[in-house]
């Protein structure tokens, strides 16, 4: 029983170390994000008018077969993140408005949000897989880790000072085979693996989007082609797919642009 107690204690300590490490990784990303400087695109187009933005939205709304949807590009109370712009029940695509460092970034942002909304509407496998890797799997993994950590704490408290003779057989079996610690590490590995796999998927999405949209931009937005190409080059050079940031109520207003397919 003493050996089991030590083993379970060590596993519980490791569980806490992993959770603390995840917290510190968030703080690290926050610090890096605060210090990050978005490069400005040198262009003759310093600003883009609201009328021109409306024209872009209407053009690409038709191109992406989104005629049935109302496109709302406006200030929103909270930042509407990637994958959440499309509301099928209301037939709306809501895009959070903000001021960008350069015109090319804003054009890339608007077009990419319409593009990904159309892919979600079409149930595109690559985009759906990217959502699973960035949102679904990490959320489920973190939930599993938190539940297992809580159960391990309760179990450790319950078993402290007890002997095998006065312990329920099922609880004793769980104590001998630390299944919740195993599940905790499965959740942690799933989270890390999904994060690393998402790098490759993001790269494929960036390529598909750029390949599909570049010729259309040349035809419909001739005066903004170089701005768009510069914005695409910048976005494709960002290899990271997810930024785990602590967001306040003014996050989107002061957000730094890191490309259209980085989830944050």
Short mmCIF file of C-alpha atoms in Angstrom, two decimals:
data_model
loop_
_atom_site.label_atom_id
_atom_site.label_comp_id
_atom_site.label_asym_id
_atom_site.label_seq_id
_atom_site.Cartn_x
_atom_site.Cartn_y
_atom_site.Cartn_z
CA UNK A 1 0.00 0.00 0.00
CA UNK A 2 2.89 2.35 0.74
CA UNK A 3 4.36 1.81 -2.72
CA UNK A 4 0.98 2.44 -4.31
CA UNK A 5 0.58 5.61 -2.28
CA UNK A 6 3.98 6.91 -3.49
CA UNK A 7 3.24 5.98 -7.11
CA UNK A 8 -0.15 7.72 -7.06
CA UNK A 9 1.34 10.73 -5.32
CA UNK A 10 4.03 11.03 -8.00
CA UNK A 11 1.44 10.71 -10.76
CA UNK A 12 -0.71 13.39 -9.15
CA UNK A 13 2.29 15.73 -8.90
CA UNK A 14 3.10 15.09 -12.58
CA UNK A 15 -0.53 15.87 -13.48
CA UNK A 16 -0.28 19.22 -11.69
CA UNK A 17 3.08 19.96 -13.37
CA UNK A 18 1.51 19.33 -16.81
CA UNK A 19 -1.43 21.67 -16.05
CA UNK A 20 0.90 24.37 -14.72
CA UNK A 21 3.08 23.97 -17.84
CA UNK A 22 0.02 24.53 -20.03
CA UNK A 23 -0.79 27.69 -18.07
CA UNK A 24 2.77 28.95 -18.50
CA UNK A 25 2.61 28.21 -22.23
CA UNK A 26 -0.44 30.51 -22.43
CA UNK A 27 1.49 33.23 -20.59
CA UNK A 28 4.43 32.70 -22.96
CA UNK A 29 2.21 33.08 -26.02
CA UNK A 30 0.65 36.21 -24.50
CA UNK A 31 4.05 37.80 -23.95
CA UNK A 32 5.21 36.91 -27.46
CA UNK A 33 1.96 38.26 -28.92
CA UNK A 34 2.25 41.55 -27.02
CA UNK A 35 5.81 42.05 -28.33
CA UNK A 36 4.95 41.00 -31.89
CA UNK A 37 5.02 43.67 -34.60
CA UNK A 38 2.86 43.22 -37.70
CA UNK A 39 4.77 44.36 -40.81
CA UNK A 40 3.18 47.15 -42.79
CA UNK A 41 2.59 46.56 -46.50
CA UNK A 42 4.07 49.34 -48.63
CA UNK A 43 1.27 50.39 -50.95
CA UNK A 44 -0.36 53.32 -52.67
CA UNK A 45 -3.62 52.15 -51.13
CA UNK A 46 -3.47 53.54 -47.60
CA UNK A 47 -7.18 53.10 -46.99
CA UNK A 48 -10.14 51.36 -48.57
CA UNK A 49 -13.59 52.93 -48.62
CA UNK A 50 -16.73 51.35 -47.19
CA UNK A 51 -18.24 51.41 -50.66
CA UNK A 52 -15.31 49.43 -52.04
CA UNK A 53 -15.60 46.90 -49.21
CA UNK A 54 -19.29 46.46 -49.99
CA UNK A 55 -18.39 45.85 -53.63
CA UNK A 56 -15.82 43.19 -52.64
CA UNK A 57 -18.34 41.47 -50.37
CA UNK A 58 -21.05 41.42 -53.05
CA UNK A 59 -18.65 40.11 -55.70
CA UNK A 60 -17.30 37.27 -53.62
CA UNK A 61 -20.73 36.53 -52.20
CA UNK A 62 -21.79 35.63 -55.74
CA UNK A 63 -18.53 33.79 -56.49
CA UNK A 64 -18.90 31.59 -53.40
CA UNK A 65 -22.62 30.88 -54.03
CA UNK A 66 -23.72 32.66 -50.85
CA UNK A 67 -26.58 34.60 -52.44
CA UNK A 68 -29.03 33.27 -49.83
CA UNK A 69 -26.97 34.72 -46.98
CA UNK A 70 -26.94 38.20 -45.51
CA UNK A 71 -23.32 39.36 -45.09
CA UNK A 72 -22.83 41.60 -42.06
CA UNK A 73 -19.46 43.32 -41.82
CA UNK A 74 -19.74 45.46 -38.71
CA UNK A 75 -18.47 46.13 -35.20
CA UNK A 76 -19.52 43.28 -32.92
CA UNK A 77 -19.71 43.16 -29.14
CA UNK A 78 -17.33 40.19 -29.09
CA UNK A 79 -14.84 38.98 -31.66
CA UNK A 80 -16.41 36.29 -33.86
CA UNK A 81 -13.62 33.79 -34.31
CA UNK A 82 -12.77 31.48 -37.19
CA UNK A 83 -15.45 28.83 -37.99
CA UNK A 84 -18.20 30.80 -36.19
CA UNK A 85 -19.06 33.44 -38.82
CA UNK A 86 -21.66 31.30 -40.56
CA UNK A 87 -25.13 31.10 -39.02
CA UNK A 88 -27.17 28.70 -41.14
CA UNK A 89 -30.41 29.09 -39.17
CA UNK A 90 -30.44 32.88 -39.57
CA UNK A 91 -28.90 32.76 -43.05
CA UNK A 92 -26.22 35.22 -41.97
CA UNK A 93 -22.47 35.52 -42.20
CA UNK A 94 -21.27 37.96 -39.55
CA UNK A 95 -17.70 39.28 -39.85
CA UNK A 96 -16.25 41.33 -36.99
CA UNK A 97 -14.95 44.65 -38.26
CA UNK A 98 -11.61 46.13 -37.21
CA UNK A 99 -8.90 48.53 -38.34
CA UNK A 100 -6.02 46.73 -40.03
CA UNK A 101 -2.38 47.76 -40.39
CA UNK A 102 -2.67 47.60 -44.19
CA UNK A 103 -5.38 47.40 -46.84
CA UNK A 104 -4.10 44.01 -48.07
CA UNK A 105 -4.75 42.44 -44.68
CA UNK A 106 -8.34 43.68 -44.57
CA UNK A 107 -9.08 42.39 -48.07
CA UNK A 108 -7.53 39.02 -47.21
CA UNK A 109 -9.54 38.90 -43.98
CA UNK A 110 -12.91 39.63 -45.62
CA UNK A 111 -12.42 37.28 -48.58
CA UNK A 112 -11.05 34.46 -46.41
CA UNK A 113 -14.03 34.67 -44.02
CA UNK A 114 -16.41 34.36 -46.96
CA UNK A 115 -14.30 31.54 -48.43
CA UNK A 116 -14.23 29.51 -45.23
CA UNK A 117 -17.96 30.12 -44.65
CA UNK A 118 -18.65 28.69 -48.11
CA UNK A 119 -16.42 25.67 -47.37
CA UNK A 120 -18.23 25.03 -44.08
CA UNK A 121 -21.53 25.33 -45.95
CA UNK A 122 -20.26 22.77 -48.48
CA UNK A 123 -19.00 20.52 -45.61
CA UNK A 124 -15.46 20.62 -46.97
CA UNK A 125 -13.43 17.81 -45.35
CA UNK A 126 -10.19 19.76 -45.00
CA UNK A 127 -11.84 22.72 -43.27
CA UNK A 128 -13.91 20.44 -41.03
CA UNK A 129 -10.77 18.51 -40.11
CA UNK A 130 -8.98 21.77 -39.30
CA UNK A 131 -11.82 22.76 -36.98
CA UNK A 132 -11.60 19.39 -35.20
CA UNK A 133 -7.84 19.79 -34.73
CA UNK A 134 -8.04 23.38 -33.47
CA UNK A 135 -11.29 23.44 -31.49
CA UNK A 136 -13.00 20.10 -30.87
CA UNK A 137 -10.08 17.82 -29.95
CA UNK A 138 -8.26 20.37 -27.73
CA UNK A 139 -11.51 21.23 -25.91
CA UNK A 140 -12.38 17.57 -25.30
CA UNK A 141 -8.79 16.81 -24.31
CA UNK A 142 -8.66 19.67 -21.81
CA UNK A 143 -12.06 18.68 -20.38
CA UNK A 144 -10.83 15.10 -19.97
CA UNK A 145 -7.63 16.29 -18.27
CA UNK A 146 -9.53 18.51 -15.82
CA UNK A 147 -12.01 15.76 -14.93
CA UNK A 148 -9.23 13.20 -14.42
CA UNK A 149 -7.21 15.61 -12.30
CA UNK A 150 -10.25 16.33 -10.11
CA UNK A 151 -11.02 12.61 -9.68
CA UNK A 152 -7.35 11.90 -8.89
CA UNK A 153 -7.38 14.57 -6.18
CA UNK A 154 -10.61 13.17 -4.66
CA UNK A 155 -9.27 9.60 -4.87
CA UNK A 156 -5.94 10.57 -3.33
CA UNK A 157 -7.71 12.33 -0.45
CA UNK A 158 -10.02 9.35 0.08
CA UNK A 159 -7.17 6.79 0.10
CA UNK A 160 -4.88 8.76 2.40
CA UNK A 161 -4.49 6.79 5.63
CA UNK A 162 -6.65 3.88 4.48
CA UNK A 163 -5.66 0.23 4.15
CA UNK A 164 -6.71 -2.29 1.52
CA UNK A 165 -8.86 -4.12 4.09
CA UNK A 166 -11.23 -1.18 4.73
CA UNK A 167 -11.45 0.07 1.12
CA UNK A 168 -14.13 -0.71 -1.46
CA UNK A 169 -12.90 -3.22 -4.06
CA UNK A 170 -13.70 -1.02 -7.08
CA UNK A 171 -11.92 2.02 -5.59
CA UNK A 172 -8.98 -0.19 -4.62
CA UNK A 173 -8.79 -1.51 -8.19
CA UNK A 174 -8.74 2.07 -9.56
CA UNK A 175 -6.07 2.93 -6.99
CA UNK A 176 -3.91 -0.03 -8.06
CA UNK A 177 -4.37 0.66 -11.79
CA UNK A 178 -4.16 4.48 -12.07
CA UNK A 179 -6.57 4.64 -15.01
CA UNK A 180 -7.44 8.31 -14.51
CA UNK A 181 -3.75 9.27 -14.69
CA UNK A 182 -3.50 7.23 -17.89
CA UNK A 183 -6.57 9.01 -19.30
CA UNK A 184 -5.06 12.35 -18.23
CA UNK A 185 -1.92 11.64 -20.27
CA UNK A 186 -4.00 10.40 -23.22
CA UNK A 187 -5.84 13.74 -23.16
CA UNK A 188 -2.57 15.66 -22.97
CA UNK A 189 -0.97 13.70 -25.85
CA UNK A 190 -4.15 14.14 -27.95
CA UNK A 191 -4.01 17.89 -27.40
CA UNK A 192 -0.33 18.12 -28.38
CA UNK A 193 -0.72 15.82 -31.39
CA UNK A 194 -3.74 17.72 -32.72
CA UNK A 195 -1.78 20.97 -32.39
CA UNK A 196 1.16 19.64 -34.41
CA UNK A 197 -1.05 18.00 -37.05
CA UNK A 198 -2.87 21.32 -37.46
CA UNK A 199 0.35 22.91 -38.80
CA UNK A 200 0.23 20.69 -41.89
CA UNK A 201 -3.51 21.16 -42.36
CA UNK A 202 -3.15 24.95 -42.10
CA UNK A 203 -0.43 24.82 -44.74
CA UNK A 204 -2.76 22.89 -47.07
CA UNK A 205 -5.64 25.31 -46.43
CA UNK A 206 -3.43 28.34 -47.07
CA UNK A 207 -2.28 26.78 -50.34
CA UNK A 208 -5.80 25.82 -51.49
CA UNK A 209 -7.20 29.24 -50.61
CA UNK A 210 -4.37 31.13 -52.32
CA UNK A 211 -4.50 28.91 -55.41
CA UNK A 212 -8.28 29.25 -55.70
CA UNK A 213 -8.56 32.95 -55.00
CA UNK A 214 -5.52 34.58 -56.64
CA UNK A 215 -6.90 34.52 -60.20
CA UNK A 216 -10.27 35.84 -58.99
CA UNK A 217 -8.59 38.77 -57.21
CA UNK A 218 -6.69 39.63 -60.39
CA UNK A 219 -9.97 39.75 -62.30
CA UNK A 220 -12.14 41.57 -59.76
CA UNK A 221 -9.70 43.68 -57.69
CA UNK A 222 -6.99 44.67 -60.13
CA UNK A 223 -5.93 47.76 -58.17
CA UNK A 224 -5.42 45.72 -54.99
CA UNK A 225 -3.57 42.72 -56.44
CA UNK A 226 -0.15 43.58 -54.99
CA UNK A 227 -1.67 44.34 -51.57
CA UNK A 228 -3.40 40.97 -51.61
CA UNK A 229 -0.28 39.08 -52.74
CA UNK A 230 1.77 40.72 -49.96
CA UNK A 231 -0.91 39.80 -47.40
CA UNK A 232 -0.93 36.20 -48.65
CA UNK A 233 2.87 35.96 -48.48
CA UNK A 234 2.78 37.21 -44.88
CA UNK A 235 0.02 34.78 -43.85
CA UNK A 236 1.67 31.75 -45.47
CA UNK A 237 4.93 32.50 -43.66
CA UNK A 238 3.13 32.17 -40.31
CA UNK A 239 3.42 28.46 -39.55
CA UNK A 240 1.60 28.51 -36.23
CA UNK A 241 -2.08 27.51 -36.34
CA UNK A 242 -3.35 28.42 -32.89
CA UNK A 243 -2.58 31.17 -30.37
CA UNK A 244 -3.79 30.33 -26.84
CA UNK A 245 -4.30 33.87 -25.59
CA UNK A 246 -5.97 35.37 -22.56
CA UNK A 247 -8.52 37.74 -24.09
CA UNK A 248 -10.11 40.76 -22.50
CA UNK A 249 -13.24 42.59 -23.62
CA UNK A 250 -11.21 44.83 -25.97
CA UNK A 251 -9.20 41.99 -27.54
CA UNK A 252 -10.43 42.31 -31.11
CA UNK A 253 -10.20 46.10 -31.12
CA UNK A 254 -6.46 45.89 -30.36
CA UNK A 255 -5.78 42.49 -31.98
CA UNK A 256 -2.67 41.97 -34.10
CA UNK A 257 -3.23 40.39 -37.51
CA UNK A 258 -1.58 36.98 -37.86
CA UNK A 259 -3.34 35.75 -40.98
CA UNK A 260 -6.90 34.54 -41.62
CA UNK A 261 -6.42 30.90 -40.58
CA UNK A 262 -4.70 31.25 -37.21
CA UNK A 263 -7.23 30.43 -34.50
CA UNK A 264 -7.16 32.74 -31.50
#
